[in-house]
Short mmCIF file of C-alpha atoms and ligand atoms in Angstrom, two decimals:
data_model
loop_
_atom_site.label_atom_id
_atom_site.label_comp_id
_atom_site.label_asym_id
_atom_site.label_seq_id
_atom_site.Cartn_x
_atom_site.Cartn_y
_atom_site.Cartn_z
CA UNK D 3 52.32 22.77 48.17
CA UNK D 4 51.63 23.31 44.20
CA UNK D 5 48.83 26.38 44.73
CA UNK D 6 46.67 24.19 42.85
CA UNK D 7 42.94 25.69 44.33
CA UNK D 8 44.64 29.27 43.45
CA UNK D 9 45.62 27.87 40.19
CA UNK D 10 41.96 26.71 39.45
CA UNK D 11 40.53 29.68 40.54
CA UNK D 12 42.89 31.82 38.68
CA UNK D 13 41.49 29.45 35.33
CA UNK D 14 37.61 29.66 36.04
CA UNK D 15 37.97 33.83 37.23
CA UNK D 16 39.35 33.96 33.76
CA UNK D 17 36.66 32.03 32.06
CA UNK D 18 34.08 34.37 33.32
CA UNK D 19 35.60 38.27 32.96
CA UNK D 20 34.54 40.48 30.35
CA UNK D 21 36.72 41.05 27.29
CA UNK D 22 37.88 44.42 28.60
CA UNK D 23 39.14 43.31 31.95
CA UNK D 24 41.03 40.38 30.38
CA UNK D 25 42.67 43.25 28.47
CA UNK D 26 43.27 45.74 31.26
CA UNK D 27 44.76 42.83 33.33
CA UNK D 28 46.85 41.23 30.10
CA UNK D 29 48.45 44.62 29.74
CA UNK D 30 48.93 45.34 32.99
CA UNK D 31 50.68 41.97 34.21
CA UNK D 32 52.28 41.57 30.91
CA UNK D 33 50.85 38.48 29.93
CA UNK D 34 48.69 38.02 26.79
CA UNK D 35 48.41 34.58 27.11
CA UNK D 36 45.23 32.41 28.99
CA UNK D 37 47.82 32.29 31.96
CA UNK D 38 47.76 35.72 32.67
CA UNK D 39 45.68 35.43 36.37
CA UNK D 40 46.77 32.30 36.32
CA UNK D 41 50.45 32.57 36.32
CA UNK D 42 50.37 34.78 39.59
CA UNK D 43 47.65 33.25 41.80
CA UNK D 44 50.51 31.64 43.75
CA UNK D 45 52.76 34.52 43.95
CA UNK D 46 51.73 36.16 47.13
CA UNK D 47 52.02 32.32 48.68
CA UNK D 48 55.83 32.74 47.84
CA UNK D 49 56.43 36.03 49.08
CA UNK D 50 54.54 35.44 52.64
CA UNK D 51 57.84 34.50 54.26
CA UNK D 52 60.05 36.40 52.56
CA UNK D 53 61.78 39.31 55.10
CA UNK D 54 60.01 41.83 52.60
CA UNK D 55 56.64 39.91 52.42
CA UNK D 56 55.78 39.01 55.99
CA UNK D 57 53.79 41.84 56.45
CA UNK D 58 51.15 40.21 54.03
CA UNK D 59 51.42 36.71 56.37
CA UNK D 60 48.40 37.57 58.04
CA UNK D 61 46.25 38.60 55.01
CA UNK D 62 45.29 35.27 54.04
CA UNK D 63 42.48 34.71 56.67
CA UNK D 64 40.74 35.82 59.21
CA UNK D 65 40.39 33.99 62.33
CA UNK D 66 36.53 34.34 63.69
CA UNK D 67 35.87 34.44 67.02
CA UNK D 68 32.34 33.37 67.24
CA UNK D 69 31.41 30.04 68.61
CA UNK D 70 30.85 26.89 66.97
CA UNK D 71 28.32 25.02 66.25
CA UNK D 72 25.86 27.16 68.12
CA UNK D 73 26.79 31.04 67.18
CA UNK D 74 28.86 31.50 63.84
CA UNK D 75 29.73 33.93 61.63
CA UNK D 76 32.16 36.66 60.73
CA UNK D 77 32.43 40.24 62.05
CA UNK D 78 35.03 42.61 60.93
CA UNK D 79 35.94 44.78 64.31
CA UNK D 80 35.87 41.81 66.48
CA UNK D 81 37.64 39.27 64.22
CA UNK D 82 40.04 41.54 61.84
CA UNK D 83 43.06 42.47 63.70
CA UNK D 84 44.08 45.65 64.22
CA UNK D 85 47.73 45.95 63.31
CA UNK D 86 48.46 42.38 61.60
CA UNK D 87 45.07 42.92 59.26
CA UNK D 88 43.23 39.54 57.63
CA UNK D 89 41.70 38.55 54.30
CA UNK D 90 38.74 41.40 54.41
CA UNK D 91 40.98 44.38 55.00
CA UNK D 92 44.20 42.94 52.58
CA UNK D 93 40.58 42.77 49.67
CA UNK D 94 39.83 46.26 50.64
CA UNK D 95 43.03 47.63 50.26
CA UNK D 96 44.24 45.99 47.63
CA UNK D 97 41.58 46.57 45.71
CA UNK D 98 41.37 49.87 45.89
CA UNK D 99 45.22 50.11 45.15
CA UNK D 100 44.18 48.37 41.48
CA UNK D 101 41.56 50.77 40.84
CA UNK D 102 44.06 53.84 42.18
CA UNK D 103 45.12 55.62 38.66
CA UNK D 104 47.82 57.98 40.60
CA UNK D 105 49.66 54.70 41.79
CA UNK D 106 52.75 53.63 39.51
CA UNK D 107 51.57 50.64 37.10
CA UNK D 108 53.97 48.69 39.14
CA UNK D 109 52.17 48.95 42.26
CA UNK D 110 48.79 48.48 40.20
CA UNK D 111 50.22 45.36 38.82
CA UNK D 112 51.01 44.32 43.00
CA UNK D 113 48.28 44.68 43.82
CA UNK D 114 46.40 42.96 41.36
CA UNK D 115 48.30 39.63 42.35
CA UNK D 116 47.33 39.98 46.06
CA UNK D 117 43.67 40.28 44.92
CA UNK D 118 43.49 37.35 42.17
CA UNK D 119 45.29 35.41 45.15
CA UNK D 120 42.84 36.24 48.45
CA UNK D 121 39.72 36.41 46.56
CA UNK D 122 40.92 32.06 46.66
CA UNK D 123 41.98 31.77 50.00
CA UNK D 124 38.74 33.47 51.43
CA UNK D 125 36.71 31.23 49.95
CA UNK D 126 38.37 28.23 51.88
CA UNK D 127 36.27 27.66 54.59
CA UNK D 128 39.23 26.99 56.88
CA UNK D 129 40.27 30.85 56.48
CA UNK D 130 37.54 32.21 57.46
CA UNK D 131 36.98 30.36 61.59
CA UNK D 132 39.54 30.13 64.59
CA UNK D 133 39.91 26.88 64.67
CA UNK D 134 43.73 25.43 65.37
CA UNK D 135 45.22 27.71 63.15
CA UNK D 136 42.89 26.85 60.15
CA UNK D 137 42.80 23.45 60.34
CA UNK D 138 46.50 23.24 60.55
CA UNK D 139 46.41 21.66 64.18
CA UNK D 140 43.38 19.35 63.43
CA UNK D 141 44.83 16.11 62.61
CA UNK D 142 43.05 13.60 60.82
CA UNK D 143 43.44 10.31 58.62
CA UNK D 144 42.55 10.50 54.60
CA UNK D 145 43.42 7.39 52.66
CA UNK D 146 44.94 6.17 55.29
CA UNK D 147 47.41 9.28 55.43
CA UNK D 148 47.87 10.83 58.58
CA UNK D 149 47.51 14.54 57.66
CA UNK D 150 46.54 17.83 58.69
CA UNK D 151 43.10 19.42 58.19
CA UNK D 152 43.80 22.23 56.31
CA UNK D 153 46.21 20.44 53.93
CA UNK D 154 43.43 17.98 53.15
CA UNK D 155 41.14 20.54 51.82
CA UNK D 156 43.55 22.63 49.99
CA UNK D 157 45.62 19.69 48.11
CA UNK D 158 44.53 15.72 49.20
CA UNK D 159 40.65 16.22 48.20
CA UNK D 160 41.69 18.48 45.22
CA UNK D 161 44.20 15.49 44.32
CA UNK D 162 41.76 13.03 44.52
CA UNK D 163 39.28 14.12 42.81
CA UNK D 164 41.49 15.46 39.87
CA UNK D 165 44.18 12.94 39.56
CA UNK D 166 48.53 13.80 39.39
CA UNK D 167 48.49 17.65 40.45
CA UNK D 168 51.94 17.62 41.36
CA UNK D 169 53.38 16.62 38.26
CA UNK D 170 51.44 19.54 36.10
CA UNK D 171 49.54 21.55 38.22
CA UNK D 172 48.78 23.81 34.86
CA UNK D 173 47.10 21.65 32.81
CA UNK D 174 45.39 19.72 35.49
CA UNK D 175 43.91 22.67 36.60
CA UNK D 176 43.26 24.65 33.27
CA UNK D 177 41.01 20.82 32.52
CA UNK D 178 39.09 21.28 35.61
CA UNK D 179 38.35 24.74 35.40
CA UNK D 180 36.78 24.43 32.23
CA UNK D 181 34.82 21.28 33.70
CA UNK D 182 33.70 23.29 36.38
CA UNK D 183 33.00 25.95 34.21
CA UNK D 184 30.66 24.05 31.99
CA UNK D 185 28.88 22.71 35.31
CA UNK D 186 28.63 26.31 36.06
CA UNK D 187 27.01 27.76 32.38
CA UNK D 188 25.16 24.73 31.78
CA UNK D 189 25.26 22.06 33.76
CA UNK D 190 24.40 21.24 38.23
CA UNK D 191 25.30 24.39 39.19
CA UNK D 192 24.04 26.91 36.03
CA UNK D 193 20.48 27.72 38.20
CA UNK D 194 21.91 28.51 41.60
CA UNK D 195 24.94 30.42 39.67
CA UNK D 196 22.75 32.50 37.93
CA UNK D 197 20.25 33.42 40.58
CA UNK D 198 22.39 34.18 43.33
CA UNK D 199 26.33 33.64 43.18
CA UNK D 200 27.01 37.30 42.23
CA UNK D 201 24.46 38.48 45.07
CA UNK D 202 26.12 40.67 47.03
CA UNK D 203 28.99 41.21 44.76
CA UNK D 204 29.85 45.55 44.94
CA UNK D 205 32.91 46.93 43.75
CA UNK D 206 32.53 50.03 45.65
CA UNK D 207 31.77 47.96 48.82
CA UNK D 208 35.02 45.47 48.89
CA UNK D 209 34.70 45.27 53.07
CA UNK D 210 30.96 43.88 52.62
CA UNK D 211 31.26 42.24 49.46
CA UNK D 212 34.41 40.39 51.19
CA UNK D 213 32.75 39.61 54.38
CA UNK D 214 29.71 38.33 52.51
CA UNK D 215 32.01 35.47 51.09
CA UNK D 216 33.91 34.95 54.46
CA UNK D 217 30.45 34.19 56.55
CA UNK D 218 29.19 31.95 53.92
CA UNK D 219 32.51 29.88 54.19
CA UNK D 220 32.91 30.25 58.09
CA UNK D 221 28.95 28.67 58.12
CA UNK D 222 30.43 25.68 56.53
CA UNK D 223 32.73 24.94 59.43
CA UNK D 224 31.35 26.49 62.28
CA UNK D 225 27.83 24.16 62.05
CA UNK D 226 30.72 21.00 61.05
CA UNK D 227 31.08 20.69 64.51
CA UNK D 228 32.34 16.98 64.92
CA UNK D 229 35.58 17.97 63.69
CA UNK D 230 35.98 21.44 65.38
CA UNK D 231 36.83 19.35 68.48
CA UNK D 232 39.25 16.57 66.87
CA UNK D 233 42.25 18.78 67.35
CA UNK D 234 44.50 16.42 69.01
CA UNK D 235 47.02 13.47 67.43
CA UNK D 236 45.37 11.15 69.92
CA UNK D 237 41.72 11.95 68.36
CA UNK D 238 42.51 11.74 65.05
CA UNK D 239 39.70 10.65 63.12
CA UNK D 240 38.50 9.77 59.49
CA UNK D 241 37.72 12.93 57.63
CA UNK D 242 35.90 10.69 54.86
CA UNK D 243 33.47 9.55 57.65
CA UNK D 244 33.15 12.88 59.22
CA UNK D 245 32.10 14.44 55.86
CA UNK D 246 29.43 11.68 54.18
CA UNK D 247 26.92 13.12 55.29
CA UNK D 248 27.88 17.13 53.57
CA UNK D 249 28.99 18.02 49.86
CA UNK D 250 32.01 18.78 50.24
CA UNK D 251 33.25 18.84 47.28
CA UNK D 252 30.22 20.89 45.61
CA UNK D 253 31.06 23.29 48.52
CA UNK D 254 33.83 23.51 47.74
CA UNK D 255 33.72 23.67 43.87
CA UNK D 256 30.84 26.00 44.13
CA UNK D 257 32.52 28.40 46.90
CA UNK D 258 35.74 28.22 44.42
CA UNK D 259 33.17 28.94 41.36
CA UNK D 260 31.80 31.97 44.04
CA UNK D 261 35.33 33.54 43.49
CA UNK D 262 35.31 34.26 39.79
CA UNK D 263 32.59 36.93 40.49
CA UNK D 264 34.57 39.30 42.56
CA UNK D 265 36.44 39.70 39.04
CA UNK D 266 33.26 40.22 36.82
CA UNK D 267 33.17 43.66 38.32
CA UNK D 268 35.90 45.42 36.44
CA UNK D 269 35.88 46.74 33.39
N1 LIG X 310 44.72 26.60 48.57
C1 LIG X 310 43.77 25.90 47.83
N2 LIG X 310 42.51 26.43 47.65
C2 LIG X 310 42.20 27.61 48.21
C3 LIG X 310 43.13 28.31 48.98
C4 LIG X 310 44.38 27.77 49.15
O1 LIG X 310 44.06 24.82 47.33
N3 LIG X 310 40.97 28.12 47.99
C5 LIG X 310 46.09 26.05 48.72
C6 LIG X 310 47.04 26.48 47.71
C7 LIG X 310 48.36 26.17 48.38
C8 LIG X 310 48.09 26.40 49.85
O2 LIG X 310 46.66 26.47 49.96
O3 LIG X 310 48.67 24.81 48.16
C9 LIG X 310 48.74 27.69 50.31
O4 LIG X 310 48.25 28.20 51.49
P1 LIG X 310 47.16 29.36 51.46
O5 LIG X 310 45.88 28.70 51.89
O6 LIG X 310 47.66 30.46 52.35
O7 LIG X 310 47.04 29.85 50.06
N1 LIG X 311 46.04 29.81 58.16
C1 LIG X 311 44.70 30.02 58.48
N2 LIG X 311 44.36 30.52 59.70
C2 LIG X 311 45.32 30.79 60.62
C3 LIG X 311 46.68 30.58 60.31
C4 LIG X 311 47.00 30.07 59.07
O1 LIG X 311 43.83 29.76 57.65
N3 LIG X 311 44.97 31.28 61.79
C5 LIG X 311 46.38 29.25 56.84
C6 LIG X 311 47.27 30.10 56.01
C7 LIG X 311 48.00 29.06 55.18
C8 LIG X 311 48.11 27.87 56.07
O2 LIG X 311 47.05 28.03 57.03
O3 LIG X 311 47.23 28.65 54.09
C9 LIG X 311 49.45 27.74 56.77
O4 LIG X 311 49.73 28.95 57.43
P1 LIG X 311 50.99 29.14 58.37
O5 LIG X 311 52.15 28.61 57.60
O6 LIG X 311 51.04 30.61 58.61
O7 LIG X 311 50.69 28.34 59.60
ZN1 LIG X 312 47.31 32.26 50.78
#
């Protein structure tokens, strides 16, 4: 996959920080150019395999155990586990690494990329339920591809709607970031952004500010029952169909909009 959602994300987070964060985080990933969150909101992607990186493999979700469509939502000592960790406790701790002024800059710098690159993933509804390993086992049909779930929200719908993302997933996404950006200053989205979407948002309160995002997410899915229970080949079914009557792709722009806040806290 490109990392084109992280890639976006990256671009609108960096539309919205103050001036002084963009320079704390230009001087600190070594990157004075508009790519600098960016040009690592893949990285920890890469690394999640890696003998040294699969420690991180389960930080980019966490799997709630509540139970769709009647009881949802997120809680973090029944659904974070213990010694692999998920998307809550990887925000906590990396963000307190960032803010840690006895750690090396090197470490500072680390951690920084894990954060610019969870802050997307938990705001993909699929991280955030246990539902065939995020979507991954829920097979479905989208343009007449057969094709996974998961891979339809992070890439196919993202494709669709933007046009050639594997060729230049840069430029594609810098172009829709700043579309989505306007939406978000000015245009649909500029009354709900500015009433609510940094609600919650505490930089000295990463668990709750993190699980805040996560339940809004996992409400999306849990209550989209139909497809919780389309999990096998046989059943595949039209995702288009399943979905006409929800925005998804307002959710999903405005859950991906959601993320930019975490990074308006830091000066
Ligand atoms: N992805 C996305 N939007 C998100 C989160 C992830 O498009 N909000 C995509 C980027 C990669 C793939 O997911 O193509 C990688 O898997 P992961 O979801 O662990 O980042
Ligand atoms: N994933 C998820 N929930 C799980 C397992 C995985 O959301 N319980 C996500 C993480 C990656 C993608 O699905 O974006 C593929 O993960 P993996 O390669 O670990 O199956
Ligand atoms: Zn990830």
């Amino acid at each position: 996959t490109t990392g084109f959602g992280h890639i976006t994300v990256a671009y609108i987070a960096s539309n919205f920080v103050s001036d002084s964060t963009t320079s704390y985080l230009q001087t600190l990933l070594r990157n004075d150019t508009g790519d600098y969150l960016a040009g690592v909101a893949t990285w920890a992607d890469s690394i999640r395999y890696t003998k040294w990186g699969r420690f991180t493999s389960g930080f980019h979700f966490i799997d709630a155990h509540d139970n769709p469509p009647t009881y949802c939502g997120v809680d973090y000592d029944r659904d974070c586990k213990k010694e692999a960790g998920c998307v809550v406790s990887a925000l906590q701790n990396y963000t307190s690494q960032l803010l840690d002024t006895e750690l090396p800059l090197w470490r500072r710098a680390q951690a920084a990329k894990f954060v610019i690159h969870f802050v997307g993933d938990i705001h993909q509804p699929l991280h955030t339920e246990d539902v065939a390993r995020g979507g991954n086992g829920i097979h479905v049909t989208f343009e007449g591809k057969e094709l996974n779930l998961h891979h339809v929200w992070d890439t196919s719908i993202a494709e669709k709607l933007v046009g050639g993302i594997r060729r230049k997933p840069y430029p594609f996404a810098k172009k829709w970031a700043d579309e989505l950006t306007e939406e978000i200053k000015s245009g649909k989205y500029a009354a709900e952004s500015k009433s609510g979407w940094l609600r919650g948002t505490n930089i000295t309160d990463p668990i709750a500010t993190a699980l805040g995002w996560a339940v809004e997410g996992n409400a999306l899915v849990c209550t989209t029952g139909k497809f919780l229970k389309a999990r096998k080949p046989s059943r595949a079914r039209s995702w288009e169909r399943t979905t006409t009557k929800r925005p998804l792709l307002s959710s999903r722009s405005r859950l991906q909009r959601l993320a930019s806040g975490w990074l308006l806290g830091w000066t």
